[in-house]
XYZ file of C-alpha atoms in Angstrom:
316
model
C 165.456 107.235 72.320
C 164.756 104.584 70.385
C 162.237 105.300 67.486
C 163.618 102.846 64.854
C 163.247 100.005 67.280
C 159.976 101.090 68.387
C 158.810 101.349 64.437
C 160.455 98.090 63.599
C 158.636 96.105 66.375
C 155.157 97.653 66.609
C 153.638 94.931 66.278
C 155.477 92.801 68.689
C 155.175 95.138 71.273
C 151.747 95.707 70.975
C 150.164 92.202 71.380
C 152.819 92.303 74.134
C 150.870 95.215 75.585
C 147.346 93.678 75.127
C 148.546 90.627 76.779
C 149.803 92.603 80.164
C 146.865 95.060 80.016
C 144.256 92.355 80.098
C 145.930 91.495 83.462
C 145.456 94.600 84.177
C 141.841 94.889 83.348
C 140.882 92.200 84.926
C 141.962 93.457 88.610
C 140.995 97.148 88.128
C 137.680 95.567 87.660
C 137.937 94.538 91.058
C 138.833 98.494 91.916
C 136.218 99.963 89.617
C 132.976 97.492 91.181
C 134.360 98.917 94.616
C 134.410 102.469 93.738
C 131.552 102.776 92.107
C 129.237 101.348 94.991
C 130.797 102.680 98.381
C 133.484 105.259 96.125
C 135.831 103.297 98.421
C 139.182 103.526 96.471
C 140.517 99.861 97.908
C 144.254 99.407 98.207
C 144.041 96.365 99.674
C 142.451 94.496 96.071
C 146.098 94.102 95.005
C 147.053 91.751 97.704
C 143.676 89.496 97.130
C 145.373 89.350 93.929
C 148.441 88.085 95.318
C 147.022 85.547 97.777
C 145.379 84.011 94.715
C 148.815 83.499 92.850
C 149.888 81.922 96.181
C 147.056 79.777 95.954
C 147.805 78.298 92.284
C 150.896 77.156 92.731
C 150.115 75.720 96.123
C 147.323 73.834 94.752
C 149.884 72.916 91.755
C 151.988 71.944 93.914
C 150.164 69.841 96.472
C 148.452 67.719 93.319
C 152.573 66.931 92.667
C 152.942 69.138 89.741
C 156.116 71.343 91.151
C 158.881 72.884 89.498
C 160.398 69.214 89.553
C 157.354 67.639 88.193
C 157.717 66.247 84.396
C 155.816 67.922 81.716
C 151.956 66.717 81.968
C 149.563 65.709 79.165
C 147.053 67.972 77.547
C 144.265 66.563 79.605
C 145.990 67.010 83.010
C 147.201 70.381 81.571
C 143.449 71.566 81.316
C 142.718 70.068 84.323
C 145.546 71.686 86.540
C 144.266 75.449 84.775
C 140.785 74.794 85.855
C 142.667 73.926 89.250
C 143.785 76.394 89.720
C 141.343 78.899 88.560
C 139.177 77.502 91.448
C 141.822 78.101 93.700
C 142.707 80.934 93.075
C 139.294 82.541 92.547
C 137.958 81.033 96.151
C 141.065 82.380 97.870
C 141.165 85.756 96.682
C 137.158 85.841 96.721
C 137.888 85.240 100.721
C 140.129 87.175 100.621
C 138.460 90.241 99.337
C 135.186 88.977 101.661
C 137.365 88.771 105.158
C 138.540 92.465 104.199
C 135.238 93.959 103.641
C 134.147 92.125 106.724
C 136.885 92.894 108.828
C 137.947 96.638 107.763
C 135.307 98.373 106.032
C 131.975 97.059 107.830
C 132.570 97.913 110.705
C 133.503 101.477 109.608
C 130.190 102.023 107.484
C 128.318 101.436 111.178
C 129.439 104.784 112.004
C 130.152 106.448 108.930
C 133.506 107.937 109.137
C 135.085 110.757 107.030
C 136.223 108.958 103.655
C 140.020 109.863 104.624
C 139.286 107.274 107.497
C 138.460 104.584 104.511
C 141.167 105.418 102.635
C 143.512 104.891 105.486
C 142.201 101.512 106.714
C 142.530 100.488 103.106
C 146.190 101.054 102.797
C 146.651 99.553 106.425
C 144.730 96.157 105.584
C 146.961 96.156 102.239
C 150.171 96.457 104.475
C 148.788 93.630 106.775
C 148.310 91.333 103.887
C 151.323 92.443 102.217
C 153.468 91.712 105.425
C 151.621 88.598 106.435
C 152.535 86.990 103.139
C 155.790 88.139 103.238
C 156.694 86.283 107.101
C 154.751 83.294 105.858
C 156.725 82.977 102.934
C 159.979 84.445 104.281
C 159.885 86.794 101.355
C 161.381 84.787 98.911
C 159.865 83.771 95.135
C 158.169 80.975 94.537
C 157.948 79.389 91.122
C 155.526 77.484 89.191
C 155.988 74.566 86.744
C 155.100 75.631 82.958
C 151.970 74.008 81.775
C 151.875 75.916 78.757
C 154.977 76.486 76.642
C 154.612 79.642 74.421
C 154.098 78.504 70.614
C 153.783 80.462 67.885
C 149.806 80.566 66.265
C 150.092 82.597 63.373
C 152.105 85.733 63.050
C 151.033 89.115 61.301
C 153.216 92.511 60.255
C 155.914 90.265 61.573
C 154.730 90.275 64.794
C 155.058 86.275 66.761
C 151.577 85.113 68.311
C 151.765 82.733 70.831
C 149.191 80.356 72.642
C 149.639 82.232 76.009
C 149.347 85.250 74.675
C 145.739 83.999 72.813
C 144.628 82.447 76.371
C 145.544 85.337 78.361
C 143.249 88.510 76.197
C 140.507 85.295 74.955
C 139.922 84.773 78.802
C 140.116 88.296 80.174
C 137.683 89.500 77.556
C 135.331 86.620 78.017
C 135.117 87.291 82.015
C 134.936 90.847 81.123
C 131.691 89.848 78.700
C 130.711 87.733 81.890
C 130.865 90.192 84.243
C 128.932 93.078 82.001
C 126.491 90.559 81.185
C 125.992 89.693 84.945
C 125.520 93.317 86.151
C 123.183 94.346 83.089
C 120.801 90.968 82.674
C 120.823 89.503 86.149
C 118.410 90.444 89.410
C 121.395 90.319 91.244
C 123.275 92.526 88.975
C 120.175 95.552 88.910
C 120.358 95.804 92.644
C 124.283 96.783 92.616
C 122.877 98.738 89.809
C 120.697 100.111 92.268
C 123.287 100.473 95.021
C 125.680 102.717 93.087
C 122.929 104.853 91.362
C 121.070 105.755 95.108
C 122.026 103.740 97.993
C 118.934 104.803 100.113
C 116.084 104.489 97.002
C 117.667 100.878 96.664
C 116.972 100.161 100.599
C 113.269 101.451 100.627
C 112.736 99.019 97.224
C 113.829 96.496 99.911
C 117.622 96.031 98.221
C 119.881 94.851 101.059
C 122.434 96.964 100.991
C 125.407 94.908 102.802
C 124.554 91.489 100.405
C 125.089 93.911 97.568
C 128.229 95.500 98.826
C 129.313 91.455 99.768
C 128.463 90.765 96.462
C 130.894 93.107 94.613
C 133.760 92.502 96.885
C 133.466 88.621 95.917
C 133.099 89.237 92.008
C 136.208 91.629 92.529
C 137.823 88.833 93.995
C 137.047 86.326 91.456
C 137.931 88.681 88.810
C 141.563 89.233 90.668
C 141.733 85.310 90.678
C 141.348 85.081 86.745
C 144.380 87.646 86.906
C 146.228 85.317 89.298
C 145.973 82.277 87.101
C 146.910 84.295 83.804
C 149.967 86.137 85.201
C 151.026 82.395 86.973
C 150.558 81.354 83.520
C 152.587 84.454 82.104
C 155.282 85.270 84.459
C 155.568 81.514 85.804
C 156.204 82.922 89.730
C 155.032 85.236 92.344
C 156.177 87.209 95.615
C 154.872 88.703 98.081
C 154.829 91.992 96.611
C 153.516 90.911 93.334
C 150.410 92.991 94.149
C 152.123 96.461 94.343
C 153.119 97.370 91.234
C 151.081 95.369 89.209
C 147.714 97.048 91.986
C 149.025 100.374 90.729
C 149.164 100.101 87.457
C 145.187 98.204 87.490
C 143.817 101.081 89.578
C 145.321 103.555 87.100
C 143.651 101.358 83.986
C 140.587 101.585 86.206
C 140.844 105.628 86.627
C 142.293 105.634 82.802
C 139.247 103.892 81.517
C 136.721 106.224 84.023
C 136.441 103.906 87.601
C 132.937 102.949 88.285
C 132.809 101.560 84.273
C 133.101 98.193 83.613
C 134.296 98.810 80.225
C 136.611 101.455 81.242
C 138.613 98.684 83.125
C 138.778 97.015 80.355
C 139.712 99.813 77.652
C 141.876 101.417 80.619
C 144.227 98.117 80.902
C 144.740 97.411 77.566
C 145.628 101.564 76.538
C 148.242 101.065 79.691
C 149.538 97.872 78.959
C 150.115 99.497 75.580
C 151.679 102.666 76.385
C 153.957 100.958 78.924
C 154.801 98.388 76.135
C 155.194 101.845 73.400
C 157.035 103.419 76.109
C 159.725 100.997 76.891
C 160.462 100.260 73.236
C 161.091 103.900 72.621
C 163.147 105.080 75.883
C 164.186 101.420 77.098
C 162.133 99.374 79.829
C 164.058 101.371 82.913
C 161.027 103.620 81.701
C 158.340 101.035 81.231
C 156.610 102.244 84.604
C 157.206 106.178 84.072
C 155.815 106.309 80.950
C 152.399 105.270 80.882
C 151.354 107.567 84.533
C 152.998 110.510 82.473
C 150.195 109.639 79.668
C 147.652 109.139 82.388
C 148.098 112.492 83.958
C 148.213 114.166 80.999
C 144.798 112.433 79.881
C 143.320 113.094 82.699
C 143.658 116.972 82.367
C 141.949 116.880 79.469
C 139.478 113.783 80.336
C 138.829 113.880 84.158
C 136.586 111.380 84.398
C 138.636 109.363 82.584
C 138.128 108.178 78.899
C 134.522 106.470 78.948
C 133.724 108.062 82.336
C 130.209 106.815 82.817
C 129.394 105.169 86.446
C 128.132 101.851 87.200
C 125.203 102.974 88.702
C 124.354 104.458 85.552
C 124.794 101.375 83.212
C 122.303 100.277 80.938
C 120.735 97.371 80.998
């Protein structure tokens, strides 16, 4: 164990942390909106995430910015982000919209024992997750570097860098977007509605299936934010660039208590912490054993989750 390295870079590895657990956040959003209007646990969220990674760097790349492309300007730089956030928010909007559609509509019709949910889930996750992987022959796929990493300021001797800033800035703003949605909007009180009493909601005339529509979309948009700020990030994606990463958000999501919106949020960041903590103190061979030993620990004592409070019961 490391404890001298962990105390002498803190810091460091704690905006580290925030920066991968707003990724996080962001997609067990997607999770938690699910869950707490059908308690549908969906597996298949962390491959819309991954089709909408696939879709920024296609986009990218069919403007001509490629790995080959030179650097662009500032302008084209914002540009190319807003790109691709429209991309990548459509595709894995669709994404999330053909899989409600296809795999769990057709099961709420004749309202099947949850284990049949939870099983159609996983499959329509493997069928994404294989789909991408003969379409893309299963090998990586890069994306040129708008944004180089530069250092902002610096504090405790800890380096902050402009991606870092972009990446928690944006996920806490959609996260503030997203709240605000569901608590102000009409729109927003009937998933309210939904998740608090599914049949009181129909007989106020709340249509049920636009509501559940509705939160598979956001989910996906949400997922697509994620997509653009780990392109940004980590510069490439797979296939499988879902699985892990899906995981890890639906454990933030179950951290933070799924069904709250700011349990996503709290969730991610305490993960991407811990797995940040963790792999400074034992080495980053441990970076994904540490933080699920945390969450089932927490979870014995909190299980709920830490903030635990359902959507349905959010106020406006």
């Amino acid at each position: 164990m490391h404890f001298q390295y962990w105390l002498d870079n803190f810091w460091s590895l704690s905006v580290g942390g925030l920066t991968q657990g707003a990724i996080y956040a962001l997609v067990a959003l997607g999770y938690t909106l699910v869950y707490g209007v059908l308690r549908l646990i969906n597996f298949a969220h962390s491959e819309v995430f991954m089709t909408g990674t696939f879709a920024v760097i296609t986009v990218w790349n069919l403007v001509g910015y490629d790995l080959n492309a030179g650097r662009p300007g500032t302008g084209m730089v914002i540009a190319l982000l807003v790109l691709g956030l429209v991309a990548a928010s459509l595709t894995s909007a669709g994404t999330a919209l053909l899989v409600e559609r296809v795999a769990y509509r057709p099961l709420r019709r004749k309202n099947p024992p949850s284990l049949v949910f939870l099983i159609t889930a996983i499959g329509a996750s493997v069928v994404l997750l294989e789909t991408m992987g003969l379409l893309t022959e299963r090998k990586l796929k890069g994306a040129i570097t708008l944004v180089q990493p530069k250092e902002v300021f610096s504090f405790f001797g800890a380096t902050v860098d402009n991606v870092q800033i972009i990446i928690i800035v944006s996920a806490i703003v959609m996260m503030f977007g997203l709240e605000q949605f569901i608590n102000r909007t009409r729109l927003g009180r009937g998933v309210r509605a939904v998740a608090q009493n599914p049949d009181a909601a129909a007989l106020m005339g709340v249509n049920r299936d636009r509501v559940i529509m509705l939160i598979f979309m956001i989910g996906g948009l949400m997922a697509g934010g994620a997509a653009l700020l780990h392109i940004v990030k980590v510069g490439s994606t797979q296939y499988d660039v879902g699985f892990i990463l899906g995981v890890k958000a639906f454990a933030a999501a179950v951290l933070g208590g799924i069904g709250n919106l700011r349990g996503a949020l709290l969730g991610g960041l305490l993960l991407g912490l811990v797995e940040n903590w963790g792999a400074g103190v034992f080495g980053s061979e441990w970076m994904n054993v540490v933080p699920f030993a945390c969450l089932v620990l927490i979870l014995m004592f909190r299980p709920t989750g830490l903030l635990g409070e359902s959507l349905g019961r959010a106020r406006a």
